[in-house]
XYZ file of C-alpha atoms in Angstrom:
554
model
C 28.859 37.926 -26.725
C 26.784 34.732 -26.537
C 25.447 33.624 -23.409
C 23.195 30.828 -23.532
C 22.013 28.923 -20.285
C 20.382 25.600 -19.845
C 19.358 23.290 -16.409
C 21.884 21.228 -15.579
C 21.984 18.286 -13.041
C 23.635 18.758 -9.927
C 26.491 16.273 -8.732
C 26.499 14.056 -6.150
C 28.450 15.444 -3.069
C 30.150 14.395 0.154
C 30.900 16.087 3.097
C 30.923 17.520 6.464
C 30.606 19.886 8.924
C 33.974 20.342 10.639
C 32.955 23.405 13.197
C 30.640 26.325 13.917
C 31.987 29.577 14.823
C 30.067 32.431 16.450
C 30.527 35.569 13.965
C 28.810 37.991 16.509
C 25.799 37.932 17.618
C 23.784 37.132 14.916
C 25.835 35.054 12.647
C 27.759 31.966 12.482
C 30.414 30.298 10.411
C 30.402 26.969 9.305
C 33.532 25.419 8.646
C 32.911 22.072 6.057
C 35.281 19.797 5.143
C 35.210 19.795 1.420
C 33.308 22.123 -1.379
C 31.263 19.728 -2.329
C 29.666 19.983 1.455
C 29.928 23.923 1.031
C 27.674 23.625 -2.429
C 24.955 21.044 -0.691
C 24.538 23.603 2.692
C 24.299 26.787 0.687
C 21.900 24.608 -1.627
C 20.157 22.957 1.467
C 20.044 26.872 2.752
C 18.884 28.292 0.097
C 16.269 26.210 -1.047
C 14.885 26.307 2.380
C 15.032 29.234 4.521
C 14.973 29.130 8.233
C 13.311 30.987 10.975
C 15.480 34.699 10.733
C 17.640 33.780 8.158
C 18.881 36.472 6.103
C 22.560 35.982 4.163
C 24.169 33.031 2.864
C 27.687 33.480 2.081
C 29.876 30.458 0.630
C 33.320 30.113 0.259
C 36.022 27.890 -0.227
C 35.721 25.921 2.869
C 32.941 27.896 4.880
C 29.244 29.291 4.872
C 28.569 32.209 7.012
C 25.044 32.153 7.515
C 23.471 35.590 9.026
C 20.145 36.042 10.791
C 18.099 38.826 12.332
C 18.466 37.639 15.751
C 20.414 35.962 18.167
C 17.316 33.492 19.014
C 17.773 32.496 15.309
C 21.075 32.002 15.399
C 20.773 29.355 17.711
C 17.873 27.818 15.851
C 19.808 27.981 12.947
C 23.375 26.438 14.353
C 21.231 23.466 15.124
C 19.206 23.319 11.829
C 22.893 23.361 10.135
C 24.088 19.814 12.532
C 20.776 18.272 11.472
C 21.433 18.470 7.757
C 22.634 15.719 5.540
C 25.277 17.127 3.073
C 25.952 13.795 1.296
C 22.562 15.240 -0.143
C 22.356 16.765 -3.128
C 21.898 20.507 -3.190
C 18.202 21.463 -4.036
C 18.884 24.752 -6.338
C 18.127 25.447 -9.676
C 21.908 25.494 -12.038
C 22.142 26.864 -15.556
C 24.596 26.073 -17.988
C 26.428 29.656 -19.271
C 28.444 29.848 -22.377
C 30.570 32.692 -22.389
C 32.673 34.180 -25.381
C 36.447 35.104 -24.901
C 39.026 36.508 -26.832
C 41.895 34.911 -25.421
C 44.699 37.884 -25.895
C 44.779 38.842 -22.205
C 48.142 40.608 -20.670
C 49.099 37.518 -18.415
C 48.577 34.708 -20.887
C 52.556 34.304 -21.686
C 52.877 34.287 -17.846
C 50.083 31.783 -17.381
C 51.753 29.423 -20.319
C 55.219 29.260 -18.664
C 53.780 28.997 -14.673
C 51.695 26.028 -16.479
C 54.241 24.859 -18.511
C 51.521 25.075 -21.459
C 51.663 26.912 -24.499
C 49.214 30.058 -24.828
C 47.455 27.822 -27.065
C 46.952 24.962 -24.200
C 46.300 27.089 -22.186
C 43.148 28.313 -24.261
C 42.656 24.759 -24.563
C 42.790 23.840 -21.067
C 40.461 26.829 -20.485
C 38.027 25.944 -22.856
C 37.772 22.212 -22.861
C 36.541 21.963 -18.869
C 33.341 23.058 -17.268
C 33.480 25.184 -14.908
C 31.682 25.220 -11.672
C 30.272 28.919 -9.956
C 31.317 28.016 -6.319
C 30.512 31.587 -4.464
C 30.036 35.218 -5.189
C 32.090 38.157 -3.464
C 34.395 40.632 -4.171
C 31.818 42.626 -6.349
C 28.355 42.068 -7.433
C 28.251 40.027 -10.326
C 32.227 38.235 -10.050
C 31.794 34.604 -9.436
C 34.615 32.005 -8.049
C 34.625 29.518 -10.621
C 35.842 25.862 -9.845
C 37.190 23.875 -12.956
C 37.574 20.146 -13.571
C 41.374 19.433 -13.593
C 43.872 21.550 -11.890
C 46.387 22.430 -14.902
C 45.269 25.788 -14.782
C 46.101 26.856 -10.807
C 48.119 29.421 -10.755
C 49.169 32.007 -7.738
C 47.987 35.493 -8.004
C 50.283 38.714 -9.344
C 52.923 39.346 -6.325
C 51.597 43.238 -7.448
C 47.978 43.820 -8.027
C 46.921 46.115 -10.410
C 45.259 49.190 -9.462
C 42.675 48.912 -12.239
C 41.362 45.826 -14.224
C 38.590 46.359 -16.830
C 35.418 45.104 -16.991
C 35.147 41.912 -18.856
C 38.205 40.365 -17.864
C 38.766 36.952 -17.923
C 41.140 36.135 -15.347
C 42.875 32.975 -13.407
C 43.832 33.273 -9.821
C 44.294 30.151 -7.045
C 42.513 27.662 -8.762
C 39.796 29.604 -9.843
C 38.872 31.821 -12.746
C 36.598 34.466 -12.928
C 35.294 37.499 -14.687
C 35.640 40.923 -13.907
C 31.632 42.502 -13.862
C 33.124 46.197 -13.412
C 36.911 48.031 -13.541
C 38.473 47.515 -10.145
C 41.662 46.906 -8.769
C 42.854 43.540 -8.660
C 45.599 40.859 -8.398
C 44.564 37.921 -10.848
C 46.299 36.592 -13.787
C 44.227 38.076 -17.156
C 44.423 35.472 -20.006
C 41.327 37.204 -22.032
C 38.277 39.975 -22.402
C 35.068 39.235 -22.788
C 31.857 41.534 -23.865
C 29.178 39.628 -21.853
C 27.706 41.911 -19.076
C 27.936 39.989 -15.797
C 26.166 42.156 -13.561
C 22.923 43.794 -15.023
C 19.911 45.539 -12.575
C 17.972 45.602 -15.743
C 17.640 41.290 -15.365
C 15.420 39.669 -13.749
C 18.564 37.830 -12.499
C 20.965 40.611 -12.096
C 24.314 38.363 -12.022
C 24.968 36.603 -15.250
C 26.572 33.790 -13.452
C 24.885 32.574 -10.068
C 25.876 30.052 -7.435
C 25.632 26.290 -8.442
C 25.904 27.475 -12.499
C 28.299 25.680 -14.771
C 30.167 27.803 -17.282
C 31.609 26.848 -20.567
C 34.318 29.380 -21.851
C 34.371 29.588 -25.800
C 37.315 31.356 -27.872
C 36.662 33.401 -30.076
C 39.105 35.662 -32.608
C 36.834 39.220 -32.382
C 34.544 40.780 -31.097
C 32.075 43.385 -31.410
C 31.827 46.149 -29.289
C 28.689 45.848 -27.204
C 27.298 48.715 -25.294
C 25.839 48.082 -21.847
C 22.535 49.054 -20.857
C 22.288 52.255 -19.697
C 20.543 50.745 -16.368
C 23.720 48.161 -16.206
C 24.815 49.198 -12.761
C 21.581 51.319 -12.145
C 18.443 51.031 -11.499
C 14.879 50.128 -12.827
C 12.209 52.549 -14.506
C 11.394 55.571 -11.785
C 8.304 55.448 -9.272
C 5.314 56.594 -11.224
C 3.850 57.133 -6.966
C 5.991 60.144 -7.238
C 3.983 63.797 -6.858
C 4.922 64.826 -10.449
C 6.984 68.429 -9.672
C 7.153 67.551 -5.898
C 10.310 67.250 -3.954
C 13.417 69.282 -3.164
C 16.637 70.210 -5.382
C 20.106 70.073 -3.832
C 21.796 73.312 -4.324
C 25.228 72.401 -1.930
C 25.833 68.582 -1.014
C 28.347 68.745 1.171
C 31.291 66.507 1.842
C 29.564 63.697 1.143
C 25.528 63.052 1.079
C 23.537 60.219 0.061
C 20.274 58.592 -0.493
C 19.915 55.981 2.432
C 17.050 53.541 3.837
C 17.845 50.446 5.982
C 19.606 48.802 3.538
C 19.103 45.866 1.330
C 19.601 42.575 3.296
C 19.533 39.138 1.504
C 21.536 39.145 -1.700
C 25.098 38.892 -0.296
C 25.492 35.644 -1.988
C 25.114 37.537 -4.997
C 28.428 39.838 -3.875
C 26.276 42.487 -2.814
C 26.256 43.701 0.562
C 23.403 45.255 2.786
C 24.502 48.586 2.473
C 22.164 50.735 4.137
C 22.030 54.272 6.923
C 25.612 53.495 9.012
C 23.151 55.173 12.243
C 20.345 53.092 11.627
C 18.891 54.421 14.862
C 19.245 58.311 13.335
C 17.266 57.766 10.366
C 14.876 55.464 12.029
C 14.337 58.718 14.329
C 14.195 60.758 11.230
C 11.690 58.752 10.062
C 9.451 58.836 12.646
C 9.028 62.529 13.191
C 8.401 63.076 9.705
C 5.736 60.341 10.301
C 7.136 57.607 7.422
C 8.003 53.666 8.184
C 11.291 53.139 9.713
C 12.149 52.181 6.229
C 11.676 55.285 4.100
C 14.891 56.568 2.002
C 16.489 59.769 3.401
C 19.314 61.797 3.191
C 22.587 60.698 5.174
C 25.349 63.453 5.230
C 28.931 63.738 6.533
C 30.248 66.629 8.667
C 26.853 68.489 7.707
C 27.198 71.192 4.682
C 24.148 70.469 2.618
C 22.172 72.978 1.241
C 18.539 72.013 -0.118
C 15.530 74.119 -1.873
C 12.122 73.175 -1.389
C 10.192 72.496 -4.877
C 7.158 72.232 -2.598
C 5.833 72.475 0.791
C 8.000 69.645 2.932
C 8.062 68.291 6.731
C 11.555 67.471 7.478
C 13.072 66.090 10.599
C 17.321 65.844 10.915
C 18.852 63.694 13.559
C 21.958 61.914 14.539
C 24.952 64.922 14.384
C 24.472 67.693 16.166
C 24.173 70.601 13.926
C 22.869 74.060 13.498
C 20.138 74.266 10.919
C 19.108 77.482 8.999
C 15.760 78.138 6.726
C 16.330 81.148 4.767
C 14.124 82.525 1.759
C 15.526 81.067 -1.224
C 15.291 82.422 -5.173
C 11.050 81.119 -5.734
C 10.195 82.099 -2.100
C 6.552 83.954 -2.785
C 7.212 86.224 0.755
C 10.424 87.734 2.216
C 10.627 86.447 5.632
C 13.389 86.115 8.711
C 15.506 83.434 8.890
C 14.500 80.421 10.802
C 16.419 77.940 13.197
C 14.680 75.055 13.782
C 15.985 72.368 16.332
C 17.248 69.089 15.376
C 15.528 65.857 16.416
C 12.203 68.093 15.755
C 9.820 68.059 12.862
C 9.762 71.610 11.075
C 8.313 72.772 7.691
C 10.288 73.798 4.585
C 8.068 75.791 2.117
C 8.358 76.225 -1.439
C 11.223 78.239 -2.796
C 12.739 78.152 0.987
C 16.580 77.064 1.424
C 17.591 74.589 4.331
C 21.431 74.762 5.358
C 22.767 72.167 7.527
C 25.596 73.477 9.284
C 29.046 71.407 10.155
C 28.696 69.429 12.417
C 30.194 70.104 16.192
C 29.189 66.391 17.873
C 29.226 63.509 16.236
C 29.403 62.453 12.275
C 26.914 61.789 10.369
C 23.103 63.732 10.261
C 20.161 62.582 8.810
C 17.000 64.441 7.132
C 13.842 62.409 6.732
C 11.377 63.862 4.533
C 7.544 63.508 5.071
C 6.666 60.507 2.340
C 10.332 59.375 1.983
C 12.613 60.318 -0.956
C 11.852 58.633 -4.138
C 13.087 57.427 -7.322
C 13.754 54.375 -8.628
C 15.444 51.195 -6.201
C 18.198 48.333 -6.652
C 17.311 44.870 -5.209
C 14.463 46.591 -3.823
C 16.016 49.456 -1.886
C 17.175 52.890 -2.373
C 20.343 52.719 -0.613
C 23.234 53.965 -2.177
C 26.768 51.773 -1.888
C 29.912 53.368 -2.567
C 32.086 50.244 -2.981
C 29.841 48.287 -5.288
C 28.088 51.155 -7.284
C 24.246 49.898 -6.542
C 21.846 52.432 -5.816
C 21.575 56.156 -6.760
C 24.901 57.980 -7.034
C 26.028 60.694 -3.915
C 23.879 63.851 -4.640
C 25.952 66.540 -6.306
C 24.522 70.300 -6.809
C 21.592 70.023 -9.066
C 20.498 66.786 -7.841
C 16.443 66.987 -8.055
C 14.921 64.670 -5.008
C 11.703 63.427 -5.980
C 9.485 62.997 -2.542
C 6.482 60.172 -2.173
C 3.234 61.164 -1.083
C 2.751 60.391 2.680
C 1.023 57.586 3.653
C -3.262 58.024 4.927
C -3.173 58.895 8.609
C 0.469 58.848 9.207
C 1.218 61.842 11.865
C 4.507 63.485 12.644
C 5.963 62.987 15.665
C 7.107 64.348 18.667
C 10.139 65.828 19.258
C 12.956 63.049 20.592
C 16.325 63.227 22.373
C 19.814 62.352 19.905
C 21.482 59.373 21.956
C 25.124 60.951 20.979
C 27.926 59.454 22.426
C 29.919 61.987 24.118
C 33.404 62.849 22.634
C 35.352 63.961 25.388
C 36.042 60.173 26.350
C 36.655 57.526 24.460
C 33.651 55.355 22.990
C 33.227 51.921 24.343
C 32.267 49.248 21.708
C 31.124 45.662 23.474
C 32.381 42.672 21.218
C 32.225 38.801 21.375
C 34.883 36.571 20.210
C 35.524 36.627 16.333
C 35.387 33.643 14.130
C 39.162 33.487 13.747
C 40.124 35.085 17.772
C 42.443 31.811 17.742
C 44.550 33.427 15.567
C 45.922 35.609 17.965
C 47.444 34.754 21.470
C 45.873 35.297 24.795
C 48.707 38.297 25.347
C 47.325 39.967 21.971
C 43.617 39.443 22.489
C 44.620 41.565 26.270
C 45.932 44.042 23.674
C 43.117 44.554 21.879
C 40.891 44.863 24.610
C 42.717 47.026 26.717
C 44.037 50.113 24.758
C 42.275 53.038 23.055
C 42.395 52.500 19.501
C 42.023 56.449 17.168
C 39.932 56.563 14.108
C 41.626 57.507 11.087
C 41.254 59.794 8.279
C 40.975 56.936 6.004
C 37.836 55.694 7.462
C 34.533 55.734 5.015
C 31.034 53.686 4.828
C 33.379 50.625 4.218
C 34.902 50.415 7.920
C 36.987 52.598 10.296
C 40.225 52.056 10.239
C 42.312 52.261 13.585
C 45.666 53.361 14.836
C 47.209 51.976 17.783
C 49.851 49.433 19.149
C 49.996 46.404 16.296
C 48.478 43.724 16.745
C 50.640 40.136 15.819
C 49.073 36.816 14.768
C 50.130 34.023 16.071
C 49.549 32.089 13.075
C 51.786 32.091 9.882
C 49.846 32.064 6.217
C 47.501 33.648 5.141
C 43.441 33.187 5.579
C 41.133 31.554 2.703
C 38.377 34.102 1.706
C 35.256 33.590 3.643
C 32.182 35.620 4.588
C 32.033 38.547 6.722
C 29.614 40.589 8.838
C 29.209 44.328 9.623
C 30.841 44.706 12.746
C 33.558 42.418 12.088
C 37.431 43.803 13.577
C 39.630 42.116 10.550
C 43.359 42.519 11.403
C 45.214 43.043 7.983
C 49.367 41.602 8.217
C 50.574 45.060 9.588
C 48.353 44.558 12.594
C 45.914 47.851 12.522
C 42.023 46.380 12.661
C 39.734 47.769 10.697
C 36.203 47.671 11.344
C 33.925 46.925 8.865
C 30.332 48.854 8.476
C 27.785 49.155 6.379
C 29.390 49.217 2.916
C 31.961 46.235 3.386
C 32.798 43.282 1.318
C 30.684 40.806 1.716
C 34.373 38.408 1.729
C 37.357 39.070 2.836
C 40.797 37.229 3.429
C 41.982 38.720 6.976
C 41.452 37.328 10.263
C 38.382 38.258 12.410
C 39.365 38.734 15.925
C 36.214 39.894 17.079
C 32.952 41.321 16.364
C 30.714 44.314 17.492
C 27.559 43.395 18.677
C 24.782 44.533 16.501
C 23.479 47.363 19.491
C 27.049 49.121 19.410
C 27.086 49.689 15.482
C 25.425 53.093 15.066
C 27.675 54.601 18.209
C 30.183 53.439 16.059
C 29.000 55.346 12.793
C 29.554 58.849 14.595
C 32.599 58.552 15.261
C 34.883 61.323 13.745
C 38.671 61.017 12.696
C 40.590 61.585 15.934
C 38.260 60.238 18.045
C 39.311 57.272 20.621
C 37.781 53.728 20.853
C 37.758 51.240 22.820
C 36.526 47.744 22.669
C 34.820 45.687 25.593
C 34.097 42.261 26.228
C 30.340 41.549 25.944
C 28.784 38.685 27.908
C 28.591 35.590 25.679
C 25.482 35.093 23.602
C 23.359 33.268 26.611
C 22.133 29.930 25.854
C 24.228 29.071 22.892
C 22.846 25.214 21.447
C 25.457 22.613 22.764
C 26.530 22.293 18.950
C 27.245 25.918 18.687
C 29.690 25.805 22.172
C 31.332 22.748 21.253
C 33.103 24.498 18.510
C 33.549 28.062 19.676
C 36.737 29.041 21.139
C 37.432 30.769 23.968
């Protein structure tokens, strides 16, 4: 693989802002009228960060743009009106050669949708620079824009349900390369050895934003190995207590190194990630005496077994569940049992076992730790994500939990009460109107607000996924790829929204019909399978700039 990169000069642009969506309460969507205005506000954006800003998300024909408020939000709405997008974007571009052998399984298909040969099709491939619009799908896969449209061609009608890493595929009018194996519809024309996505870079993606890329065939190649740290993480804390920390003997259905999350680098196809009750390890947190933002454990259903290597203070909140401390195989005295009380710090000593029980209200527990779990971070958190693969993988019996040494005068805390929804009614989730709401008619949006929705089985850190009456749209087509927030209710064709949390895309292609405020989010991460839901109309973000309201809908 050769991968060279250069500066290159940015092109002149032209463009507008056609609209400005709310996308909850602390994000908006920009609608532009060209690409050309989507490159010079992400560039604009970029290059100069407002008030609260966190996210900038391009697409084909939009910019989400998130914030950590909804009094920047409103700044920020008006910032965007203000801007000149006939400007040129002020963001550093690189020009990135990339090797291909051009033998991929769709290249016959691609020649006769074309009406090219395979070998003008190479050609065609090869003799245009291409342009790295946006990031999404996955961390590391870039939408690339190319100079003449002989290329566009539509997507498989069947997607396949895995496509290996380094693929060099055509889909729309856009090509791309595949950074990891994942499912996916796109015609492949060729492979490629060059690692796209690599923590072990200074600049993680091979290809960013505003890049140019030059494709260059090639008959062979040699096999190149990744980096062991490819989709990993950096060199571990030397902080750590060398020895210190606990050892996971069961882990559950499903447990996982958490902190808040890692906010800004969407734009790189990555999202925030983070605790799905940010509230419960906040909690945790602060009766174990750490900053709100000190890793801990998040488990499902409970079931996690741990052994101190040395003396710990642990707190667990969120779920309700029993907890048990029980002399484990290095415990220096024989003592009774223990049952300490959640939402409580306690003390686990060395060679002691701590069983979290199932869980009998609510979903997901957390266990802070008194320092904060340690070991190495991604993007400068210790989160793990399960649909991108950055961060630590789930914690599997074995798993050794290196613990930092407490901070100088931090103090546990006193024992709290767990804010729980109770499960013998249905939860009540306040939303504002979604970015796309006009999708749907007045009769549907009544739908949606007024029956209880049940959480399925195949709900995860992605979103929950809901079963109840379908909802229509009463648009035909289909919706250009744009950004997405946590929170957002997408309604897929067959009319069952999902909500998305903290794992989600950071795109997606389904029509937003409404958004759960940002207060409403951790009720919604203890919900169980079974349990009901329903959504409530929130009063509309106050104050909104004039800009903002002439283009939201009702």
């Amino acid at each position: 693989m050769t991968a060279t990169q250069q500066q290159s000069d940015n092109k002149s642009v032209h463009g507008e802002v056609n609209g400005i969506r709310p996308a909850g309460d602390r994000a908006i969507l920009v609608e532009l009228s060209s690409l050309d205005a989507v490159l010079s506000l992400q560039g604009q954006l970029t290059a100069h960060p407002q008030p609260g800003q966190i996210d900038v998300i391009a697409a084909a024909a939009t910019i989400l743009v998130t914030a950590d408020s909804p009094q920047a939000v409103r700044g920020l709405a008006a910032h965007v009106r203000s801007l000149d997008l006939d400007a040129r974007a002020e963001i550093e571009s690189a020009l990135v050669t990339i090797d291909v052998v051009y033998d991929g399984e769709d290249l016959e298909e691609v020649a006769s949708l074309t009406g090219l040969g395979r070998e003008a099709v190479v050609a065609a491939h090869t003799g245009q620079l291409w342009t790295a619009a946006f990031a999404g799908f996955a961390p590391g896969f870039a939408y690339l824009t190319g100079e003449n449209p002989s290329l566009e061609v539509p997507r498989r009608r069947s997607p396949r349900t895995a496509v290996p890493a380094g693929a060099v595929a055509l889909g729309g009018a856009y090509s791309a390369v595949y950074p990891r194996q994942s499912p996916g519809g796109w015609q492949l024309i060729g492979r490629t050895d060059a690692v796209m996505w690599d923590l072990g870079r200074e600049n993680p993606a091979l290809i960013r934003p505003g890049d140019t890329v030059r494709f260059n065939a090639v008959r062979a190649q040699a096999t190149v190995t990744a980096p062991p740290q490819a989709e990993g993480q950096p060199a571990q804390d030397d902080a750590l207590v060398p020895g210190a920390g606990l050892i996971v003997r069961k882990p559950g259905l499903q447990a996982t190194v958490q902190d808040l999350g890692r906010p800004g680098f969407a734009s790189l196809g990555v999202s925030s990630a983070g605790a799905m009750d940010r509230g419960a390890l906040r909690r945790a947190n602060r009766l174990v005496g750490n900053a709100e933002r000190a890793a801990g454990i998040e488990l499902l259903f409970g079931g996690l077994e741990l052994e101190a290597l040395t003396d710990q203070v642990l707190a667990v909140t969120g779920a309700e569940v029993p907890l048990e401390i029980t002399p484990g195989t290095k415990a220096e005295h024989t003592t009774a049992a223990r049952h300490p009380a959640c939402d409580a710090p306690f003390a686990l000593l060395a060679g002691e076992k701590l069983t979290i029980g199932n869980a009998t209200r609510g979903l997901r527990s957390y266990l802070g730790v008194r320092g904060g779990i340690g070991g190495p971070d991604a993007l400068g958190s210790r989160s793990t994500d399960t649909m991108s693969g950055v961060g630590p993988e789930p914690l599997h019996s074995g798993t050794v939990l290196p613990v930092q040494v407490a901070k100088p005068g931090s103090v546990v805390g006193h024992p709290e009460v767990s804010p729980l929804p109770h499960q013998d009614q249905p939860t009540v989730l306040r939303v504002v109107p979604g970015p796309r709401q006009d999708w749907f008619s007045n009769d549907t949006l009544q739908d949606f607000l007024n029956q209880e929705w049940t959480v399925t089985p195949q709900s995860n850190r992605i979103g929950l996924r809901l079963n109840g009456q379908s909802l229509s749209r009463s648009r035909d087509g289909e919706l250009s790829s744009e950004g997405t927030v946590r929170g957002a209710v997408q309604v897929p064709p067959e009319g069952q929204p999902v909500l998305f949390l903290s794992d989600h895309p950071v795109t997606g292609g389904y029509p937003v019909i409404a958004v759960v405020v940002h207060a409403d989010l951790d009720k919604a991460a203890q919900l169980p399978p079974g349990s009901s839901v329903r959504f409530a109309a929130a009063a509309p973000p106050a104050e909104l700039p004039e800009t903002l309201k002439e283009t939201s809908h009702a």
